[in-house]
């Protein structure tokens, strides 16, 4: 297995905040530092003051994705450029995002025309086209990625928003060659009416699936064949290679008839970041870091002091994997599991800048356990096993004698294996 930099995985981890809606950035900053989250996503919603987000960057070291938010209007193109420049000048900008869910929250108005929702999506397409052009035409901003409009699968007419750049001969309402974004942007919440009876085994793994097999509001339903009207976008083959981000996903404590306990949510969130990264998502943002009126999605309650298990478990994961710089060239480890690898067990091989390999194995069983045996090459002399649901201390230290199989038990969360040579 080819390793990938632990640093890159850590930089894929993000959460949504509502500083622009009044959340207290000074109280959020130490909580972000504790969890190890490196990216936040917020939206203006006509509050263009970046003071709070700049504070988060200074005090928590996070980078910011900023966009116009919901119900965007014509002035929001220039306002978004101004916000992005302010963040860029402070070293705080990560990316620029298009309008949030134009199928909801009042749609969008552009060039004097209402769009989105059940109306034509041409105003949405023109807004996104112009925002992209303004970013790429700006000497300070052109190097930053632009994320597409979210919920492109809800288009009522074929404006080509299911493409990052409309291909020749697509026959969409917008011209061939129209450029919208550098990354597809999805809100693939893992619990979705498209897969009733949840929770299921592999609930998180399936939501991260880029193909038509996904049972959530996933990549394929927004960029392969739109879920509302069935407009054709990318082929299955092309969509698996599509640059993509998730700017919203998560689950409330209490959902699924109470099946989502604080423990289940916390384990889901660990698995979520791992599954998303393993399946090709560059960034993943959980909605939301602090609870808001939408319910108990957060790592913390709306009082900023009620800490859920999700915060502690993520703190443990990011502490164990902590790395301050990416490794330029990663190596490989040869390993196999004995007994067929269960479909609910997944793996990710990471390498830190000091050269140490960390193998992450996680289970996605709703109940019960999977027992596996792991074979490692003789070059690995010792395996130190950590469980982020139990803390940051080693749970087990195993000698890899004569490459004998190492027994492990997986259930609904990750184990981290430090491979010592």
Short mmCIF file of C-alpha atoms in Angstrom, two decimals:
data_model
loop_
_atom_site.label_atom_id
_atom_site.label_comp_id
_atom_site.label_asym_id
_atom_site.label_seq_id
_atom_site.Cartn_x
_atom_site.Cartn_y
_atom_site.Cartn_z
CA UNK A 1 0.00 0.00 0.00
CA UNK A 2 1.21 3.47 -0.90
CA UNK A 3 1.29 5.88 2.02
CA UNK A 4 0.00 9.46 1.85
CA UNK A 5 1.20 12.36 4.03
CA UNK A 6 -0.41 12.53 7.47
CA UNK A 7 -0.13 16.31 7.10
CA UNK A 8 -2.38 16.26 4.02
CA UNK A 9 -5.02 14.19 5.78
CA UNK A 10 -5.04 16.58 8.74
CA UNK A 11 -5.45 19.50 6.36
CA UNK A 12 -8.56 17.91 4.90
CA UNK A 13 -10.40 18.29 8.23
CA UNK A 14 -12.81 21.21 8.56
CA UNK A 15 -15.97 22.45 10.22
CA UNK A 16 -18.60 25.08 9.49
CA UNK A 17 -18.92 28.08 11.79
CA UNK A 18 -21.48 30.88 11.94
CA UNK A 19 -19.28 33.76 13.01
CA UNK A 20 -20.98 35.87 10.33
CA UNK A 21 -24.30 35.06 12.04
CA UNK A 22 -23.06 36.22 15.42
CA UNK A 23 -21.16 33.31 16.95
CA UNK A 24 -18.38 34.49 19.26
CA UNK A 25 -15.06 33.93 17.52
CA UNK A 26 -13.06 34.57 20.69
CA UNK A 27 -14.83 31.64 22.39
CA UNK A 28 -14.61 29.37 19.34
CA UNK A 29 -10.85 29.79 18.76
CA UNK A 30 -9.60 27.75 21.75
CA UNK A 31 -12.14 25.02 20.98
CA UNK A 32 -10.87 24.74 17.40
CA UNK A 33 -7.31 24.47 18.69
CA UNK A 34 -8.33 21.68 21.04
CA UNK A 35 -9.97 19.58 18.32
CA UNK A 36 -7.12 20.13 15.84
CA UNK A 37 -9.45 21.36 13.09
CA UNK A 38 -7.40 23.26 10.51
CA UNK A 39 -10.10 24.74 8.25
CA UNK A 40 -13.39 26.56 8.77
CA UNK A 41 -16.15 27.47 6.35
CA UNK A 42 -18.45 30.47 6.79
CA UNK A 43 -20.70 32.55 4.55
CA UNK A 44 -21.41 36.26 4.49
CA UNK A 45 -25.20 36.27 4.26
CA UNK A 46 -24.70 40.03 3.86
CA UNK A 47 -22.34 40.44 6.81
CA UNK A 48 -19.06 41.32 5.13
CA UNK A 49 -17.02 42.15 8.26
CA UNK A 50 -14.13 39.68 8.47
CA UNK A 51 -13.03 40.65 12.00
CA UNK A 52 -14.20 37.43 13.66
CA UNK A 53 -12.78 35.12 10.99
CA UNK A 54 -9.46 36.92 11.12
CA UNK A 55 -9.43 36.37 14.87
CA UNK A 56 -9.97 32.62 14.34
CA UNK A 57 -7.02 32.57 11.97
CA UNK A 58 -4.75 34.45 14.37
CA UNK A 59 -5.65 32.50 17.49
CA UNK A 60 -6.45 29.02 16.12
CA UNK A 61 -4.33 29.00 12.97
CA UNK A 62 -7.25 27.96 10.75
CA UNK A 63 -7.73 28.79 7.09
CA UNK A 64 -11.11 30.07 5.88
CA UNK A 65 -13.46 29.19 3.03
CA UNK A 66 -15.70 32.20 2.38
CA UNK A 67 -18.65 32.71 0.06
CA UNK A 68 -21.75 34.87 -0.35
CA UNK A 69 -23.95 32.35 1.47
CA UNK A 70 -27.67 31.92 1.00
CA UNK A 71 -30.00 34.25 -0.88
CA UNK A 72 -27.16 35.90 -2.78
CA UNK A 73 -27.71 39.20 -4.59
CA UNK A 74 -25.84 41.03 -7.36
CA UNK A 75 -23.62 43.09 -4.98
CA UNK A 76 -22.38 39.85 -3.44
CA UNK A 77 -19.98 39.16 -6.32
CA UNK A 78 -17.85 42.18 -5.51
CA UNK A 79 -18.42 41.80 -1.78
CA UNK A 80 -17.07 38.24 -1.92
CA UNK A 81 -13.98 39.44 -3.77
CA UNK A 82 -13.40 42.09 -1.10
CA UNK A 83 -13.84 39.56 1.74
CA UNK A 84 -11.47 37.12 0.03
CA UNK A 85 -8.81 39.81 -0.40
CA UNK A 86 -9.06 40.77 3.26
CA UNK A 87 -8.52 37.15 4.29
CA UNK A 88 -5.75 36.67 1.71
CA UNK A 89 -3.80 39.67 2.97
CA UNK A 90 -3.79 38.12 6.46
CA UNK A 91 -2.77 34.68 5.15
CA UNK A 92 -6.16 33.32 6.23
CA UNK A 93 -7.84 32.42 2.93
CA UNK A 94 -8.28 28.81 1.82
CA UNK A 95 -10.88 29.03 -0.98
CA UNK A 96 -13.83 30.97 -2.37
CA UNK A 97 -17.21 29.26 -2.47
CA UNK A 98 -20.23 29.89 -4.71
CA UNK A 99 -23.78 30.52 -3.46
CA UNK A 100 -25.16 28.18 -0.82
CA UNK A 101 -28.01 25.85 -1.82
CA UNK A 102 -29.98 28.05 -4.26
CA UNK A 103 -32.80 25.50 -4.08
CA UNK A 104 -33.38 26.69 -0.50
CA UNK A 105 -33.34 29.89 1.56
CA UNK A 106 -35.01 32.21 -0.94
CA UNK A 107 -32.99 31.25 -3.99
CA UNK A 108 -30.89 33.98 -5.57
CA UNK A 109 -31.32 37.33 -7.37
CA UNK A 110 -28.87 38.43 -10.06
CA UNK A 111 -29.02 41.09 -12.76
CA UNK A 112 -32.52 41.95 -11.57
CA UNK A 113 -33.85 38.40 -12.02
CA UNK A 114 -34.87 35.88 -9.36
CA UNK A 115 -33.52 32.37 -9.79
CA UNK A 116 -32.93 29.09 -8.05
CA UNK A 117 -35.65 27.22 -6.12
CA UNK A 118 -38.41 26.27 -8.60
CA UNK A 119 -37.46 29.12 -10.97
CA UNK A 120 -34.88 29.14 -13.75
CA UNK A 121 -31.31 28.60 -12.57
CA UNK A 122 -29.82 30.87 -15.23
CA UNK A 123 -29.32 33.70 -12.67
CA UNK A 124 -27.44 31.22 -10.47
CA UNK A 125 -25.25 30.14 -13.39
CA UNK A 126 -24.45 33.72 -14.39
CA UNK A 127 -23.62 34.68 -10.82
CA UNK A 128 -21.23 31.73 -10.46
CA UNK A 129 -19.66 32.35 -13.89
CA UNK A 130 -18.99 35.99 -12.99
CA UNK A 131 -17.68 35.19 -9.52
CA UNK A 132 -15.23 32.65 -10.99
CA UNK A 133 -14.08 35.13 -13.63
CA UNK A 134 -13.53 37.85 -11.01
CA UNK A 135 -11.45 35.54 -8.83
CA UNK A 136 -9.30 34.27 -11.69
CA UNK A 137 -8.89 37.77 -13.08
CA UNK A 138 -7.56 39.15 -9.80
CA UNK A 139 -3.80 39.15 -9.31
CA UNK A 140 -4.09 38.39 -5.59
CA UNK A 141 -6.83 35.76 -5.73
CA UNK A 142 -6.26 33.83 -8.95
CA UNK A 143 -4.21 31.08 -7.23
CA UNK A 144 -7.04 30.19 -4.85
CA UNK A 145 -9.53 27.45 -5.71
CA UNK A 146 -13.18 28.29 -6.37
CA UNK A 147 -15.78 25.86 -5.07
CA UNK A 148 -18.93 25.45 -7.10
CA UNK A 149 -22.51 26.23 -6.15
CA UNK A 150 -23.87 23.62 -3.74
CA UNK A 151 -26.89 21.49 -4.67
CA UNK A 152 -26.38 21.72 -8.42
CA UNK A 153 -28.52 18.58 -8.70
CA UNK A 154 -31.57 20.75 -7.98
CA UNK A 155 -31.36 22.65 -11.29
CA UNK A 156 -34.80 23.11 -12.82
CA UNK A 157 -33.31 23.82 -16.25
CA UNK A 158 -30.07 22.61 -17.73
CA UNK A 159 -27.67 25.50 -17.07
CA UNK A 160 -24.62 23.23 -17.06
CA UNK A 161 -23.84 23.76 -13.37
CA UNK A 162 -23.23 20.01 -13.17
CA UNK A 163 -19.88 20.75 -14.85
CA UNK A 164 -16.85 22.67 -13.60
CA UNK A 165 -16.39 23.81 -17.20
CA UNK A 166 -19.13 23.11 -19.74
CA UNK A 167 -17.74 20.72 -22.40
CA UNK A 168 -18.20 21.20 -26.10
CA UNK A 169 -21.46 19.87 -27.47
CA UNK A 170 -23.23 19.67 -24.10
CA UNK A 171 -26.33 21.50 -25.30
CA UNK A 172 -26.83 23.38 -22.04
CA UNK A 173 -28.49 26.80 -21.71
CA UNK A 174 -25.12 28.39 -20.92
CA UNK A 175 -22.44 28.41 -23.64
CA UNK A 176 -19.89 25.63 -24.09
CA UNK A 177 -16.65 26.53 -22.34
CA UNK A 178 -18.35 28.43 -19.48
CA UNK A 179 -16.14 28.07 -16.41
CA UNK A 180 -17.80 27.79 -13.02
CA UNK A 181 -15.38 26.30 -10.50
CA UNK A 182 -12.21 24.36 -9.77
CA UNK A 183 -13.87 21.94 -7.33
CA UNK A 184 -17.25 20.26 -7.22
CA UNK A 185 -19.03 21.13 -3.98
CA UNK A 186 -21.44 18.70 -2.32
CA UNK A 187 -23.52 18.52 0.87
CA UNK A 188 -23.45 14.74 1.21
CA UNK A 189 -24.96 14.31 4.66
CA UNK A 190 -24.44 10.66 5.46
CA UNK A 191 -27.97 10.05 6.77
CA UNK A 192 -30.40 10.66 3.91
CA UNK A 193 -33.98 9.66 3.04
CA UNK A 194 -32.57 7.91 -0.03
CA UNK A 195 -31.42 5.12 2.29
CA UNK A 196 -34.27 4.62 4.76
CA UNK A 197 -33.97 2.52 7.88
CA UNK A 198 -30.67 4.06 9.03
CA UNK A 199 -28.29 3.57 10.63
CA UNK A 200 -26.75 0.99 8.32
CA UNK A 201 -23.37 -0.64 8.17
CA UNK A 202 -21.02 1.51 6.03
CA UNK A 203 -23.35 4.53 6.36
CA UNK A 204 -20.42 6.95 6.22
CA UNK A 205 -18.41 5.02 3.62
CA UNK A 206 -21.38 4.98 1.25
CA UNK A 207 -22.05 8.73 1.56
CA UNK A 208 -18.44 9.33 0.48
CA UNK A 209 -18.88 7.11 -2.61
CA UNK A 210 -18.44 9.34 -5.70
CA UNK A 211 -20.34 6.97 -7.99
CA UNK A 212 -24.02 6.26 -8.64
CA UNK A 213 -23.92 3.67 -5.82
CA UNK A 214 -24.08 6.48 -3.26
CA UNK A 215 -27.36 6.50 -1.34
CA UNK A 216 -26.91 10.05 0.00
CA UNK A 217 -27.12 13.42 -1.77
CA UNK A 218 -23.69 12.70 -3.20
CA UNK A 219 -21.32 13.63 -5.97
CA UNK A 220 -23.01 11.62 -8.72
CA UNK A 221 -26.47 13.06 -8.10
CA UNK A 222 -25.12 16.58 -8.48
CA UNK A 223 -22.43 16.17 -11.15
CA UNK A 224 -23.15 12.84 -12.88
CA UNK A 225 -26.90 12.79 -13.39
CA UNK A 226 -28.74 15.56 -11.55
CA UNK A 227 -31.12 14.22 -8.93
CA UNK A 228 -34.10 16.49 -9.74
CA UNK A 229 -34.33 16.49 -13.53
CA UNK A 230 -31.75 13.93 -14.61
CA UNK A 231 -29.54 16.28 -16.63
CA UNK A 232 -26.40 14.49 -17.76
CA UNK A 233 -23.04 15.58 -16.42
CA UNK A 234 -19.82 13.63 -16.05
CA UNK A 235 -19.51 9.93 -16.78
CA UNK A 236 -18.94 7.48 -13.94
CA UNK A 237 -15.29 7.21 -14.94
CA UNK A 238 -14.77 10.98 -15.08
CA UNK A 239 -16.60 11.66 -11.85
CA UNK A 240 -14.30 9.42 -9.81
CA UNK A 241 -11.39 11.72 -10.80
CA UNK A 242 -13.33 14.97 -10.30
CA UNK A 243 -11.73 17.43 -7.83
CA UNK A 244 -14.24 17.65 -4.99
CA UNK A 245 -14.99 19.01 -1.55
CA UNK A 246 -17.76 18.58 0.97
CA UNK A 247 -18.73 21.87 2.56
CA UNK A 248 -21.50 20.39 4.70
CA UNK A 249 -22.10 17.01 6.27
CA UNK A 250 -22.94 15.81 9.75
CA UNK A 251 -25.61 14.30 11.96
CA UNK A 252 -27.59 15.46 14.99
CA UNK A 253 -27.48 13.68 18.30
CA UNK A 254 -30.96 12.18 18.62
CA UNK A 255 -31.56 11.56 14.91
CA UNK A 256 -32.77 8.20 13.53
CA UNK A 257 -35.30 7.79 16.31
CA UNK A 258 -32.65 8.31 18.96
CA UNK A 259 -30.17 5.84 17.45
CA UNK A 260 -27.63 8.62 16.99
CA UNK A 261 -26.26 8.91 20.49
CA UNK A 262 -23.36 11.17 21.41
CA UNK A 263 -21.09 8.12 21.11
CA UNK A 264 -22.40 7.17 17.66
CA UNK A 265 -22.05 10.76 16.42
CA UNK A 266 -18.47 10.95 17.68
CA UNK A 267 -17.47 7.67 16.02
CA UNK A 268 -19.27 8.68 12.81
CA UNK A 269 -17.31 11.92 12.67
CA UNK A 270 -13.95 10.14 13.00
CA UNK A 271 -14.94 7.65 10.31
CA UNK A 272 -16.29 10.47 8.16
CA UNK A 273 -13.03 12.37 7.89
CA UNK A 274 -11.15 9.15 7.12
CA UNK A 275 -13.65 7.82 4.57
CA UNK A 276 -13.95 11.13 2.76
CA UNK A 277 -10.20 11.51 2.43
CA UNK A 278 -9.71 7.88 1.39
CA UNK A 279 -12.38 8.26 -1.32
CA UNK A 280 -10.88 11.38 -2.88
CA UNK A 281 -12.41 14.39 -1.11
CA UNK A 282 -9.85 17.16 -0.68
CA UNK A 283 -11.67 18.91 2.20
CA UNK A 284 -14.54 17.90 4.43
CA UNK A 285 -16.47 20.35 6.61
CA UNK A 286 -18.82 19.10 9.30
CA UNK A 287 -21.94 21.16 9.84
CA UNK A 288 -21.54 22.54 12.40
CA UNK A 289 -18.79 23.16 14.94
CA UNK A 290 -21.05 24.91 17.48
CA UNK A 291 -24.74 24.01 17.76
CA UNK A 292 -27.18 26.46 16.19
CA UNK A 293 -30.99 26.37 15.89
CA UNK A 294 -30.69 23.46 13.41
CA UNK A 295 -29.95 21.16 16.33
CA UNK A 296 -27.23 19.12 17.99
CA UNK A 297 -24.81 18.73 15.06
CA UNK A 298 -21.91 20.29 16.89
CA UNK A 299 -18.75 19.29 18.65
CA UNK A 300 -19.91 21.80 21.28
CA UNK A 301 -23.28 23.08 22.43
CA UNK A 302 -24.53 26.58 21.74
CA UNK A 303 -23.19 27.67 25.15
CA UNK A 304 -19.58 27.04 23.96
CA UNK A 305 -18.93 24.96 27.10
CA UNK A 306 -20.98 21.77 26.60
CA UNK A 307 -18.37 19.51 25.05
CA UNK A 308 -19.46 16.35 23.27
CA UNK A 309 -17.50 13.15 22.82
CA UNK A 310 -16.93 14.18 19.18
CA UNK A 311 -14.59 16.95 20.37
CA UNK A 312 -12.53 14.64 22.59
CA UNK A 313 -12.32 11.85 20.02
CA UNK A 314 -11.20 14.22 17.27
CA UNK A 315 -8.69 15.82 19.64
CA UNK A 316 -7.21 12.38 20.27
CA UNK A 317 -7.05 11.52 16.55
CA UNK A 318 -5.39 14.79 15.52
CA UNK A 319 -3.01 14.67 18.49
CA UNK A 320 -1.80 11.19 17.62
CA UNK A 321 -1.38 12.04 13.94
CA UNK A 322 -0.03 15.55 14.50
CA UNK A 323 2.50 16.64 11.90
CA UNK A 324 3.65 20.17 11.07
CA UNK A 325 4.91 19.64 7.53
CA UNK A 326 4.13 17.34 4.60
CA UNK A 327 6.45 14.54 3.60
CA UNK A 328 7.52 15.11 0.00
CA UNK A 329 7.85 11.45 -0.93
CA UNK A 330 5.96 8.72 0.87
CA UNK A 331 6.89 5.08 0.90
CA UNK A 332 4.99 1.82 0.75
CA UNK A 333 4.21 -1.00 3.15
CA UNK A 334 3.31 -4.51 2.03
CA UNK A 335 0.56 -5.98 4.15
CA UNK A 336 -2.40 -8.30 3.81
CA UNK A 337 -5.21 -9.28 6.12
CA UNK A 338 -5.82 -12.96 6.74
CA UNK A 339 -9.41 -14.06 6.52
CA UNK A 340 -11.28 -12.08 3.84
CA UNK A 341 -11.29 -8.37 4.66
CA UNK A 342 -14.84 -7.54 5.82
CA UNK A 343 -16.67 -4.95 3.75
CA UNK A 344 -17.14 -2.84 6.89
CA UNK A 345 -13.38 -2.50 7.54
CA UNK A 346 -11.40 0.21 5.74
CA UNK A 347 -7.78 1.33 5.80
CA UNK A 348 -5.58 4.36 5.22
CA UNK A 349 -1.78 4.31 5.35
CA UNK A 350 -0.21 7.60 6.45
CA UNK A 351 3.40 8.67 6.76
CA UNK A 352 4.64 11.52 8.92
CA UNK A 353 7.44 13.91 8.02
CA UNK A 354 9.78 11.97 10.35
CA UNK A 355 9.29 8.88 8.16
CA UNK A 356 7.13 6.93 10.59
CA UNK A 357 4.22 4.98 9.10
CA UNK A 358 0.76 5.02 10.72
CA UNK A 359 -1.86 2.56 9.53
CA UNK A 360 -5.42 3.60 10.30
CA UNK A 361 -8.04 0.84 10.30
CA UNK A 362 -11.65 1.70 10.97
CA UNK A 363 -14.87 -0.25 11.23
CA UNK A 364 -18.33 0.80 10.17
CA UNK A 365 -20.55 -1.80 11.82
CA UNK A 366 -23.72 -0.61 13.52
CA UNK A 367 -23.43 -3.48 16.00
CA UNK A 368 -21.05 -6.33 16.60
CA UNK A 369 -17.38 -6.66 15.71
CA UNK A 370 -15.09 -7.73 12.89
CA UNK A 371 -12.07 -9.80 13.86
CA UNK A 372 -9.18 -9.58 11.45
CA UNK A 373 -5.57 -10.70 11.40
CA UNK A 374 -2.96 -8.40 9.94
CA UNK A 375 0.28 -9.55 8.32
CA UNK A 376 3.12 -7.03 8.16
CA UNK A 377 6.57 -7.33 6.57
CA UNK A 378 9.48 -8.33 8.80
CA UNK A 379 10.90 -4.81 8.44
CA UNK A 380 8.20 -3.70 10.90
CA UNK A 381 9.55 -4.77 14.29
CA UNK A 382 6.83 -3.42 16.56
CA UNK A 383 3.24 -2.23 16.35
CA UNK A 384 1.81 0.25 18.85
CA UNK A 385 -2.00 0.31 18.85
CA UNK A 386 -3.99 3.41 19.78
CA UNK A 387 -7.75 3.88 20.14
CA UNK A 388 -8.83 7.55 19.85
CA UNK A 389 -12.07 6.76 21.67
CA UNK A 390 -9.99 5.85 24.74
CA UNK A 391 -7.38 8.59 24.73
CA UNK A 392 -3.88 9.11 23.37
CA UNK A 393 -2.04 6.47 25.41
CA UNK A 394 -1.05 3.19 23.74
CA UNK A 395 -3.63 0.44 24.19
CA UNK A 396 -1.34 -2.38 23.11
CA UNK A 397 2.25 -2.91 21.99
CA UNK A 398 2.90 -5.94 19.80
CA UNK A 399 6.11 -7.44 18.52
CA UNK A 400 5.96 -8.43 14.87
CA UNK A 401 7.81 -11.71 15.33
CA UNK A 402 8.48 -13.68 12.17
CA UNK A 403 5.65 -11.77 10.48
CA UNK A 404 3.05 -13.78 12.39
CA UNK A 405 -0.52 -12.48 11.93
CA UNK A 406 -1.55 -9.78 14.40
CA UNK A 407 -5.13 -10.16 15.66
CA UNK A 408 -7.28 -7.02 15.78
CA UNK A 409 -10.92 -6.32 16.52
CA UNK A 410 -12.80 -3.53 14.72
CA UNK A 411 -16.29 -2.26 15.44
CA UNK A 412 -17.54 1.28 14.71
CA UNK A 413 -14.46 3.51 15.01
CA UNK A 414 -10.77 3.71 14.07
CA UNK A 415 -7.68 2.10 15.50
CA UNK A 416 -4.32 3.75 14.82
CA UNK A 417 -1.28 1.51 14.39
CA UNK A 418 2.16 3.08 14.69
CA UNK A 419 4.52 0.85 12.69
CA UNK A 420 8.02 0.88 14.15
CA UNK A 421 11.00 -0.45 12.21
#
